[in-house]
Structure formats: C-alpha cells, structure tokens
Short mmCIF file of C-alpha atoms and ligand atoms in Angstrom, two decimals:
data_model
loop_
_atom_site.label_atom_id
_atom_site.label_comp_id
_atom_site.label_asym_id
_atom_site.label_seq_id
_atom_site.Cartn_x
_atom_site.Cartn_y
_atom_site.Cartn_z
CA UNK A 1 -9.23 29.50 46.54
CA UNK A 2 -6.85 26.67 45.93
CA UNK A 3 -4.46 26.44 48.79
CA UNK A 4 -1.65 25.40 46.51
CA UNK A 5 -1.39 29.12 45.62
CA UNK A 6 0.14 29.67 48.83
CA UNK A 7 3.80 29.57 48.00
CA UNK A 8 5.14 31.94 50.91
CA UNK A 9 3.78 34.23 53.81
CA UNK A 10 3.91 37.16 51.43
CA UNK A 11 1.96 35.46 48.64
CA UNK A 12 -0.73 34.36 51.31
CA UNK A 13 -0.99 38.03 52.44
CA UNK A 14 -1.45 39.41 48.97
CA UNK A 15 -4.20 36.60 48.48
CA UNK A 16 -5.78 37.40 51.75
CA UNK A 17 -6.22 40.95 50.69
CA UNK A 18 -8.34 39.82 47.95
CA UNK A 19 -10.30 37.14 50.00
CA UNK A 20 -11.87 39.05 52.81
CA UNK A 21 -13.26 42.43 53.27
CA UNK A 22 -11.00 45.22 53.73
CA UNK A 23 -11.62 46.08 57.25
CA UNK A 24 -11.09 42.39 58.26
CA UNK A 25 -7.65 42.35 56.27
CA UNK A 26 -6.69 45.43 57.63
CA UNK A 27 -7.61 44.22 61.16
CA UNK A 28 -5.28 41.22 60.88
CA UNK A 29 -2.59 42.73 58.83
CA UNK A 30 -2.44 46.17 60.76
CA UNK A 31 -0.51 47.01 64.08
CA UNK A 32 -0.32 49.97 66.59
CA UNK A 33 0.08 53.81 65.66
CA UNK A 34 2.64 54.39 63.06
CA UNK A 35 3.48 50.40 62.69
CA UNK A 36 7.12 51.14 63.60
CA UNK A 37 7.59 47.79 65.84
CA UNK A 38 5.64 45.72 63.35
CA UNK A 39 8.22 46.89 60.60
CA UNK A 40 11.34 46.45 63.13
CA UNK A 41 10.16 42.85 64.04
CA UNK A 42 10.81 41.93 60.35
CA UNK A 43 13.76 44.38 59.99
CA UNK A 44 15.61 42.43 62.80
CA UNK A 45 15.51 39.23 60.99
CA UNK A 46 16.65 40.68 57.84
CA UNK A 47 19.75 42.22 59.88
CA UNK A 48 21.08 38.71 60.77
CA UNK A 49 22.92 36.65 58.25
CA UNK A 50 24.15 33.12 58.41
CA UNK A 51 27.45 31.39 58.49
CA UNK A 52 26.88 27.88 56.44
CA UNK A 53 29.07 25.11 56.52
CA UNK A 54 29.79 23.35 53.12
CA UNK A 55 29.83 19.58 52.15
CA UNK A 56 28.48 18.74 55.40
CA UNK A 57 27.12 15.07 54.27
CA UNK A 58 23.69 14.88 56.23
CA UNK A 59 20.44 13.48 55.42
CA UNK A 60 17.19 15.13 56.15
CA UNK A 61 17.35 17.81 58.62
CA UNK A 62 15.81 16.93 61.90
CA UNK A 63 12.97 19.52 62.61
CA UNK A 64 11.11 17.81 65.53
CA UNK A 65 11.26 19.27 68.96
CA UNK A 66 9.84 18.68 72.26
CA UNK A 67 7.72 21.17 74.39
CA UNK A 68 6.31 20.06 77.97
CA UNK A 69 6.62 16.41 77.08
CA UNK A 70 4.52 16.65 73.67
CA UNK A 71 6.48 16.33 70.61
CA UNK A 72 6.12 18.61 67.93
CA UNK A 73 7.12 17.65 64.30
CA UNK A 74 8.14 21.19 63.59
CA UNK A 75 9.00 24.11 66.14
CA UNK A 76 6.21 26.53 64.84
CA UNK A 77 3.28 26.77 66.71
CA UNK A 78 -0.03 28.90 65.94
CA UNK A 79 -0.33 31.80 67.97
CA UNK A 80 -3.52 32.90 69.72
CA UNK A 81 -5.48 35.42 67.66
CA UNK A 82 -8.73 36.97 68.14
CA UNK A 83 -11.58 37.04 65.82
CA UNK A 84 -10.50 33.95 63.54
CA UNK A 85 -14.03 33.07 63.09
CA UNK A 86 -14.76 35.97 61.04
CA UNK A 87 -11.95 35.19 58.62
CA UNK A 88 -13.38 31.79 57.14
CA UNK A 89 -16.23 29.50 58.41
CA UNK A 90 -13.51 27.02 59.17
CA UNK A 91 -12.59 29.19 62.18
CA UNK A 92 -10.84 28.43 65.37
CA UNK A 93 -11.44 24.69 65.24
CA UNK A 94 -10.17 24.54 61.41
CA UNK A 95 -6.90 26.08 62.86
CA UNK A 96 -6.72 23.68 65.89
CA UNK A 97 -7.38 20.67 63.17
CA UNK A 98 -4.61 22.05 60.69
CA UNK A 99 -2.19 22.35 63.78
CA UNK A 100 -2.92 18.75 64.47
CA UNK A 101 -2.73 17.44 61.19
CA UNK A 102 0.67 18.94 60.96
CA UNK A 103 2.00 17.80 64.37
CA UNK A 104 1.93 21.04 66.23
CA UNK A 105 -0.05 23.05 68.75
CA UNK A 106 -2.52 25.85 68.37
CA UNK A 107 -3.32 28.29 71.11
CA UNK A 108 -7.07 29.38 71.40
CA UNK A 109 -7.38 33.01 72.13
CA UNK A 110 -9.87 33.81 74.69
CA UNK A 111 -11.15 36.25 72.25
CA UNK A 112 -11.31 33.85 69.03
CA UNK A 113 -14.96 33.96 68.76
CA UNK A 114 -15.38 30.17 70.00
CA UNK A 115 -15.41 28.98 73.31
CA UNK A 116 -12.74 26.33 74.44
CA UNK A 117 -15.28 23.64 75.07
CA UNK A 118 -16.38 24.15 71.41
CA UNK A 119 -12.91 23.99 69.81
CA UNK A 120 -12.11 20.96 71.72
CA UNK A 121 -15.18 19.19 71.02
CA UNK A 122 -14.70 19.71 67.23
CA UNK A 123 -11.58 17.99 67.42
CA UNK A 124 -13.38 14.88 68.52
CA UNK A 125 -11.98 12.09 70.63
CA UNK A 126 -8.49 12.02 68.89
CA UNK A 127 -5.50 13.82 70.14
CA UNK A 128 -5.73 17.63 71.36
CA UNK A 129 -2.63 19.49 71.00
CA UNK A 130 -4.49 22.68 72.35
CA UNK A 131 -3.26 25.67 74.59
CA UNK A 132 -5.70 28.31 75.80
CA UNK A 133 -4.55 31.94 76.01
CA UNK A 134 -6.30 34.04 78.91
CA UNK A 135 -7.87 37.55 78.89
CA UNK A 136 -9.89 38.41 81.63
CA UNK A 137 -10.75 42.12 81.89
CA UNK A 138 -13.24 41.26 84.98
CA UNK A 139 -10.08 40.14 87.18
CA UNK A 140 -9.95 37.02 89.10
CA UNK A 141 -13.75 36.56 89.42
CA UNK A 142 -13.63 35.85 85.54
CA UNK A 143 -10.41 33.95 84.99
CA UNK A 144 -10.87 31.51 87.64
CA UNK A 145 -14.09 30.03 85.88
CA UNK A 146 -12.33 30.23 82.56
CA UNK A 147 -9.03 28.49 83.67
CA UNK A 148 -11.32 25.75 85.15
CA UNK A 149 -13.46 25.48 81.90
CA UNK A 150 -10.19 25.25 79.68
CA UNK A 151 -8.63 22.55 82.11
CA UNK A 152 -11.98 20.67 82.02
CA UNK A 153 -12.01 20.67 78.24
CA UNK A 154 -8.45 19.30 78.08
CA UNK A 155 -6.26 22.28 77.25
CA UNK A 156 -2.40 21.10 77.85
CA UNK A 157 -0.95 24.55 78.63
CA UNK A 158 -2.22 27.93 79.70
CA UNK A 159 -0.66 30.86 77.96
CA UNK A 160 -1.40 34.34 79.85
CA UNK A 161 -1.06 37.58 77.73
CA UNK A 162 0.55 40.35 79.91
CA UNK A 163 1.01 43.00 77.00
CA UNK A 164 -2.65 44.10 76.88
CA UNK A 165 -3.51 46.14 79.94
CA UNK A 166 -5.36 48.44 77.48
CA UNK A 167 -6.00 47.89 73.38
CA UNK A 168 -3.18 49.41 71.33
CA UNK A 169 -4.12 52.18 69.22
CA UNK A 170 -4.83 50.34 65.74
CA UNK A 171 -5.61 53.37 63.30
CA UNK A 172 -6.22 51.23 60.34
CA UNK A 173 -9.45 49.90 62.45
CA UNK A 174 -10.10 53.55 63.24
CA UNK A 175 -10.22 54.53 59.64
CA UNK A 176 -12.29 51.35 58.93
CA UNK A 177 -15.06 52.99 61.26
CA UNK A 178 -14.01 50.87 64.49
CA UNK A 179 -13.98 52.92 67.82
CA UNK A 180 -10.83 52.54 69.87
CA UNK A 181 -12.28 49.32 71.79
CA UNK A 182 -13.16 47.86 68.44
CA UNK A 183 -16.95 48.77 68.55
CA UNK A 184 -18.38 49.33 65.00
CA UNK A 185 -19.68 52.94 64.61
CA UNK A 186 -22.57 53.50 62.25
CA UNK A 187 -20.35 55.18 59.52
CA UNK A 188 -18.21 51.83 59.58
CA UNK A 189 -21.19 49.72 59.25
CA UNK A 190 -22.07 51.59 55.90
CA UNK A 191 -18.40 51.04 54.76
CA UNK A 192 -18.32 47.58 55.56
CA UNK A 193 -21.41 46.78 53.72
CA UNK A 194 -19.87 48.11 50.70
CA UNK A 195 -16.71 46.05 51.51
CA UNK A 196 -18.81 42.78 51.82
CA UNK A 197 -20.52 43.43 48.55
CA UNK A 198 -16.72 43.46 47.05
CA UNK A 199 -15.93 40.08 48.47
CA UNK A 200 -19.10 38.10 47.54
CA UNK A 201 -17.26 34.86 47.96
CA UNK A 202 -16.41 35.36 51.53
CA UNK A 203 -19.96 36.58 52.17
CA UNK A 204 -21.59 33.60 50.38
CA UNK A 205 -19.04 31.33 52.59
CA UNK A 206 -19.89 32.95 55.84
CA UNK A 207 -23.67 33.05 55.10
CA UNK A 208 -23.88 29.44 54.30
CA UNK A 209 -22.18 28.54 57.45
CA UNK A 210 -24.43 30.53 59.54
CA UNK A 211 -27.50 28.94 58.11
CA UNK A 212 -25.86 25.27 58.51
CA UNK A 213 -25.22 26.41 62.21
CA UNK A 214 -28.73 27.49 62.81
CA UNK A 215 -30.50 25.07 65.39
CA UNK A 216 -27.41 23.02 66.26
CA UNK A 217 -26.84 21.91 69.71
CA UNK A 218 -24.61 24.83 71.42
CA UNK A 219 -21.56 23.38 73.24
CA UNK A 220 -20.30 26.87 73.87
CA UNK A 221 -20.35 28.56 77.36
CA UNK A 222 -19.87 32.05 77.35
CA UNK A 223 -16.57 33.80 75.88
CA UNK A 224 -14.76 37.10 76.46
CA UNK A 225 -15.70 39.68 74.25
CA UNK A 226 -13.25 41.35 71.96
CA UNK A 227 -14.46 44.64 72.97
CA UNK A 228 -14.07 44.00 76.40
CA UNK A 229 -10.50 42.15 76.25
CA UNK A 230 -8.64 45.28 75.68
CA UNK A 231 -7.85 45.72 79.10
CA UNK A 232 -6.48 42.83 80.96
CA UNK A 233 -4.38 44.18 83.32
CA UNK A 234 -2.73 40.90 85.07
CA UNK A 235 -0.27 41.47 87.97
CA UNK A 236 2.69 38.74 88.74
CA UNK A 237 0.57 37.83 91.78
CA UNK A 238 -2.27 37.06 89.36
CA UNK A 239 0.28 34.66 87.37
CA UNK A 240 1.42 33.11 90.43
CA UNK A 241 -2.18 32.29 91.55
CA UNK A 242 -2.91 30.81 88.19
CA UNK A 243 0.11 28.88 88.38
CA UNK A 244 -1.27 27.58 91.87
CA UNK A 245 -4.55 26.78 90.05
CA UNK A 246 -3.65 25.41 86.81
CA UNK A 247 -2.17 22.01 86.94
CA UNK A 248 -0.25 21.87 83.65
CA UNK A 249 2.39 24.54 82.38
CA UNK A 250 1.61 28.02 82.69
CA UNK A 251 3.28 30.37 80.02
CA UNK A 252 3.55 34.25 80.02
CA UNK A 253 3.44 35.91 76.59
CA UNK A 254 4.59 39.32 75.95
CA UNK A 255 7.99 39.44 77.77
CA UNK A 256 10.41 42.00 76.29
CA UNK A 257 13.28 41.95 78.68
CA UNK A 258 15.40 40.03 81.24
CA UNK A 259 13.73 41.79 84.40
CA UNK A 260 10.35 40.75 83.43
CA UNK A 261 11.62 37.26 82.49
CA UNK A 262 12.92 36.95 86.07
CA UNK A 263 9.53 38.07 87.40
CA UNK A 264 7.85 35.40 85.49
CA UNK A 265 10.09 32.80 86.53
CA UNK A 266 9.89 34.10 90.15
CA UNK A 267 5.88 33.62 89.72
CA UNK A 268 6.41 29.94 88.78
CA UNK A 269 5.84 30.07 84.94
CA UNK A 270 6.95 26.79 82.94
CA UNK A 271 7.61 28.88 79.94
CA UNK A 272 8.13 32.40 78.49
CA UNK A 273 7.00 34.02 75.12
CA UNK A 274 9.19 36.80 73.83
CA UNK A 275 6.34 38.73 71.94
CA UNK A 276 5.16 42.45 71.15
CA UNK A 277 2.10 41.16 69.88
CA UNK A 278 3.14 41.45 66.33
CA UNK A 279 3.47 45.31 66.98
CA UNK A 280 -0.04 45.57 67.95
CA UNK A 281 0.31 46.90 71.47
CA UNK A 282 3.04 49.65 72.41
CA UNK A 283 4.49 51.04 69.17
CA UNK A 284 8.17 51.49 69.75
CA UNK A 285 8.67 48.42 71.62
CA UNK A 286 11.84 46.55 70.64
CA UNK A 287 11.67 43.95 67.92
CA UNK A 288 11.47 40.65 69.63
CA UNK A 289 14.54 39.14 68.18
CA UNK A 290 16.62 41.93 69.45
CA UNK A 291 15.61 41.20 73.10
CA UNK A 292 15.77 37.48 72.89
CA UNK A 293 19.36 37.19 73.84
CA UNK A 294 18.86 39.04 77.07
CA UNK A 295 15.90 36.75 78.02
CA UNK A 296 17.47 33.78 76.90
CA UNK A 297 20.74 34.55 79.05
CA UNK A 298 18.41 35.27 82.11
CA UNK A 299 15.97 32.48 81.90
CA UNK A 300 16.59 29.85 79.29
CA UNK A 301 18.35 27.44 81.47
CA UNK A 302 15.32 27.10 83.76
CA UNK A 303 12.56 27.24 81.19
CA UNK A 304 12.02 27.15 77.41
CA UNK A 305 11.84 30.85 75.89
CA UNK A 306 9.53 31.02 72.85
CA UNK A 307 9.40 33.78 70.38
CA UNK A 308 6.88 35.31 68.02
CA UNK A 309 6.35 38.76 66.22
CA UNK A 310 7.87 38.77 62.53
CA UNK A 311 8.41 35.20 61.77
CA UNK A 312 7.75 34.91 57.88
CA UNK A 313 10.03 32.42 56.87
CA UNK A 314 11.79 28.93 57.62
CA UNK A 315 14.96 31.11 57.77
CA UNK A 316 13.57 33.39 60.46
CA UNK A 317 12.89 30.12 62.36
CA UNK A 318 16.35 29.30 62.06
CA UNK A 319 17.68 32.48 63.16
CA UNK A 320 15.44 32.50 66.30
CA UNK A 321 16.38 29.07 67.46
CA UNK A 322 20.15 29.97 66.82
CA UNK A 323 19.39 32.52 69.23
CA UNK A 324 18.24 30.22 71.91
CA UNK A 325 14.41 30.11 71.25
CA UNK A 326 12.82 26.80 71.76
CA UNK A 327 10.40 27.40 69.24
CA UNK A 328 8.46 30.08 67.76
CA UNK A 329 4.54 31.02 67.06
CA UNK A 330 3.34 32.62 64.00
CA UNK A 331 0.24 34.87 64.06
CA UNK A 332 -0.56 36.73 60.84
CA UNK A 333 0.83 33.98 58.68
CA UNK A 334 -1.57 31.46 59.36
CA UNK A 335 -4.40 34.16 59.57
CA UNK A 336 -3.81 35.25 55.97
CA UNK A 337 -3.98 31.68 54.99
CA UNK A 338 -6.91 30.65 56.90
CA UNK A 339 -8.79 33.79 55.16
CA UNK A 340 -7.48 32.30 51.79
CA UNK A 341 -8.48 28.85 51.90
CA UNK A 342 -9.84 27.78 55.56
CA UNK A 343 -8.09 24.61 57.23
CA UNK A 344 -6.52 23.54 54.02
CA UNK A 345 -4.86 26.84 53.74
CA UNK A 346 -3.16 26.80 57.32
CA UNK A 347 -1.82 23.26 56.37
CA UNK A 348 -0.55 24.49 53.37
CA UNK A 349 1.13 27.35 55.19
CA UNK A 350 2.57 25.07 57.74
CA UNK A 351 3.92 22.78 54.81
CA UNK A 352 5.55 25.89 53.27
CA UNK A 353 7.13 26.86 56.63
CA UNK A 354 8.48 22.96 57.13
CA UNK A 355 9.97 23.05 53.75
CA UNK A 356 11.63 26.43 53.99
CA UNK A 357 12.85 25.34 57.32
CA UNK A 358 14.18 22.06 55.74
CA UNK A 359 15.84 23.62 53.23
CA UNK A 360 17.40 26.55 55.01
CA UNK A 361 18.85 24.02 57.36
CA UNK A 362 20.38 21.72 54.39
CA UNK A 363 22.03 24.84 52.94
CA UNK A 364 23.42 25.61 56.25
CA UNK A 365 24.90 22.00 56.57
CA UNK A 366 22.75 22.09 59.81
CA UNK A 367 21.60 18.41 60.99
CA UNK A 368 18.96 19.67 62.81
CA UNK A 369 17.25 22.19 64.82
CA UNK A 370 18.69 20.78 67.89
CA UNK A 371 22.32 21.54 66.71
CA UNK A 372 21.53 25.29 66.14
CA UNK A 373 23.49 28.04 68.12
CA UNK A 374 24.98 31.16 67.62
CA UNK A 375 27.78 29.76 65.40
CA UNK A 376 25.64 29.20 62.85
CA UNK A 377 25.07 33.12 62.58
CA UNK A 378 26.51 35.99 61.19
CA UNK A 379 25.24 38.84 63.51
CA UNK A 380 26.54 41.74 61.58
CA UNK A 381 26.48 41.05 57.89
CA UNK A 382 26.90 44.14 55.43
CA UNK A 383 23.77 46.23 55.75
CA UNK A 384 21.31 46.07 52.92
CA UNK A 385 18.62 48.44 52.28
CA UNK A 386 15.20 46.91 53.73
C1 FMN B 401 -5.46 39.64 64.28
C2 FMN B 401 -4.75 39.17 65.35
C3 FMN B 401 -5.43 38.87 66.47
C4 FMN B 401 -4.55 38.84 67.79
N1 FMN B 401 -5.16 38.41 68.93
C5 FMN B 401 -4.53 38.09 69.86
C6 FMN B 401 -5.28 37.54 71.01
O1 FMN B 401 -6.45 37.42 71.29
N2 FMN B 401 -4.35 37.17 72.07
C7 FMN B 401 -2.97 37.28 72.00
O2 FMN B 401 -2.43 37.06 73.21
N3 FMN B 401 -2.38 37.75 70.97
C8 FMN B 401 -3.07 38.04 69.92
N4 FMN B 401 -2.30 38.50 68.85
C9 FMN B 401 -0.95 38.60 68.73
C10 FMN B 401 -0.54 37.17 68.51
O3 FMN B 401 -0.69 35.99 69.42
C11 FMN B 401 1.25 37.14 68.05
O4 FMN B 401 1.67 37.33 69.14
C12 FMN B 401 1.21 37.99 66.86
O5 FMN B 401 0.42 37.93 65.81
C13 FMN B 401 2.60 37.41 66.56
O6 FMN B 401 2.94 38.22 65.41
P1 FMN B 401 2.97 37.83 63.95
O7 FMN B 401 1.50 38.24 63.47
O8 FMN B 401 4.14 38.90 63.27
O9 FMN B 401 3.43 36.47 63.63
C14 FMN B 401 -3.30 38.61 67.55
C15 FMN B 401 -2.67 38.86 66.46
C16 FMN B 401 -3.38 39.19 65.39
C17 FMN B 401 -2.63 39.29 64.05
#
C-alpha cells in the first residue's frame, strides 16, 4: 500500500486492519483482560492540556535530543516488539533501517523472530543505532550468551524488560485460537487459514519473501521463542549482574513507581522506561503518564527516564517530555505502519510524528523539546468525554 496514506496513527491502525490477517492484527492491537490499562494509557494523555504562549517569535522548533552519547533527530524510539517478522517481509531489519534513516534508534526484541546478528548484518557497515531487548526464560545460562552475542553484534544499549514474569492474558489471541502461551491450536489453524485467504496481498508478499530467502546463507544464531518468553522472571540481582557484564548502558523497561525506580538505580542501570507494556501485561496497572511524575522525582536527576504506552501523537510526546521524560517509545503505531507498507510505512509514521511534534511546539510557542517543563501544561483542563 502507498505509505503516504498513513496520515496519523489512527489511520495507520485502520489500514493495518485491512492489510494483515485478523489474528495478526489482534495480536498487535490487543491487550490484557478487559484492556482497561490500554484505554487508561491514552485517556491519561487526553486528560492533560496545554498552556500556550502567543507571539513567541521563533523559527523551526528544536526536536533533537541526546541519549547515552547518541544524537537523535527526534525523541521517539521504536519499542521492542515480538513477531515483527510476521507483519511484513521487511521485518525487524526493515524497522531498524527506518529508524536509522529517520535519525532514531530501534530496539530489537528477543522474540522479534530475527536474531541480533541478522538484523545488525542487514544494516550493513554503516551506522547501527540498535539496542537489544532481553527476555531469557532459561535464566542466567540463557541470558549470558544472548548478551554476549548482542554485544558482539554491536548493539549499543541493553534493555531488560521486567514486567513479563508471565505472559498477560490476551483474550483476543485466545478467541483467535491461540493458547495462553501463544501456541496455535488446531481450531485456530483452521480459522487462520480463512483469515489468510481474506488477505491475499499479505500472503503473496510473505510467500515471495520466504521463497527468496530459501538457500540463503544464515547469519542467524538461535533466538528466544515467543512461546517460551512468557515467563522471564528477572530479579534485581539479575539486573545488577547484567550491568556488570554489559559494557554499555543497561536500561530497565517496565517500571511503574518510585520504589522500583530506586531499586533499578541501586542495581546500577543507566536508564529507566516507565512502561506497562501497552496494557498487555497486568490489566489494572496504572497509566504510564500518571506515574511518570513520581519516577521522575525519584531518579531523573541521576538517569534519563523514558516512557511508552499510549503515545499516539506529537502532542503526547510533548506532554510526556514536559512531565520530565527524556524521550518516548512507540510500539503499536509503528507496527501498524509496518503492516501497511513495510520499511517505507515505518519511515512515513516517523515523519508524521515528527511534523506533529514540530507543529505542536510551534503552536505552543515553545522553541524546542529541551525547553519543555511543567509550565507548558494545564494539568487539570475541564474534562471532556473520551
Ligand atoms: C505486538 C507487540 C509485541 C510486543 N512485544 C514486546 C517484546 O517482545 N518485548 C518487550 O519488552 N515489549 C514488547 N511489547 C511492548 C512494547 O515494547 C511497548 O512497551 C508497548 O507497545 C508500548 O505501548 P504502545 O503500543 O501503546 O505504544 C510489545 C508490544 C506489542 C504491541
């Protein structure tokens, strides 16, 4: 599909539903239990307003920032996501290329369906703005070699996700015939075959890519299986051991309060991501924007605090940064775009977010993301029905 049809995240979502089999769309779009936390994430952004300043004579607003010594041309990173290789043949390497071409970083999930070596090799000899996200259900015997492989392949930072000691209860996946650990049941296979037949464009794209890949020299090492990953019960001692072993920055993802942020800091991490996994793990967990202030108050003087879950517009990026986030990550927004138009779709999505962010700052009268703070927000606007 023509990537220029992506004009917003909502539009990318609508187009994605028409681009891939229903079960795949539901896997991306869905969340845990009653999807309350997923809804809360977005509602929390809607509940914050702005305090603009008029006639603020300014040029193009500054969108760039720096994280761990790397300059980013916009403060939006691509979050680690499982199974990206099933959405479009461009897969995880395509996501990494899109991030690089738009001046940001992509985080490769341990369960993306592509090995860290393969994705790094696909980027060629140029710049590799890659981080690696770790799951290791097998414990230390599994994570030590994975960590060393990611380091060997040149990944700049390690992200450790701590909110997945078990897989969340994704009921849409159950309805589509997957078990609680994401194994396809026979009944699901029959239904999936019908859904694939209804999306012939996707089937042809994926089929062609599979044929083209036949007989190619594999640069892959083993990866963590999606089924197994629902159960990576890391402890703070594990995190401290990872900090010891990994030479670059270690970032913990999945913190939802000041006490855990402090524990992460004590374990020696270099950064924290306030995340509830897009509402896919514990339903009823707080919206990330609601707990961001307490995490920022606790640790932001020491390490950068990032946020994800529910970021859908440039104005959301502004709100999170005005509340102290150093940058944000997006998950579903770029997955929808990947499903629609591969690498070009993800690039387009980043362009849309960039112009959105630039326009919001201009309308706000704020010269750059580096100037954002609480004074630009109206934390308690008159409520509107969501
Ligand atoms: C389909 C899908 C797969 C995901 N897989 C992973 C994963 O493998 N590892 C991880 O740490 N987070 C994973 N996440 C969570 C994202 O990294 C991120 O926290 C979340 O998508 C942010 O919320 P948003 O989708 O509202 O932007 C996944 C999210 C989605 C939607």
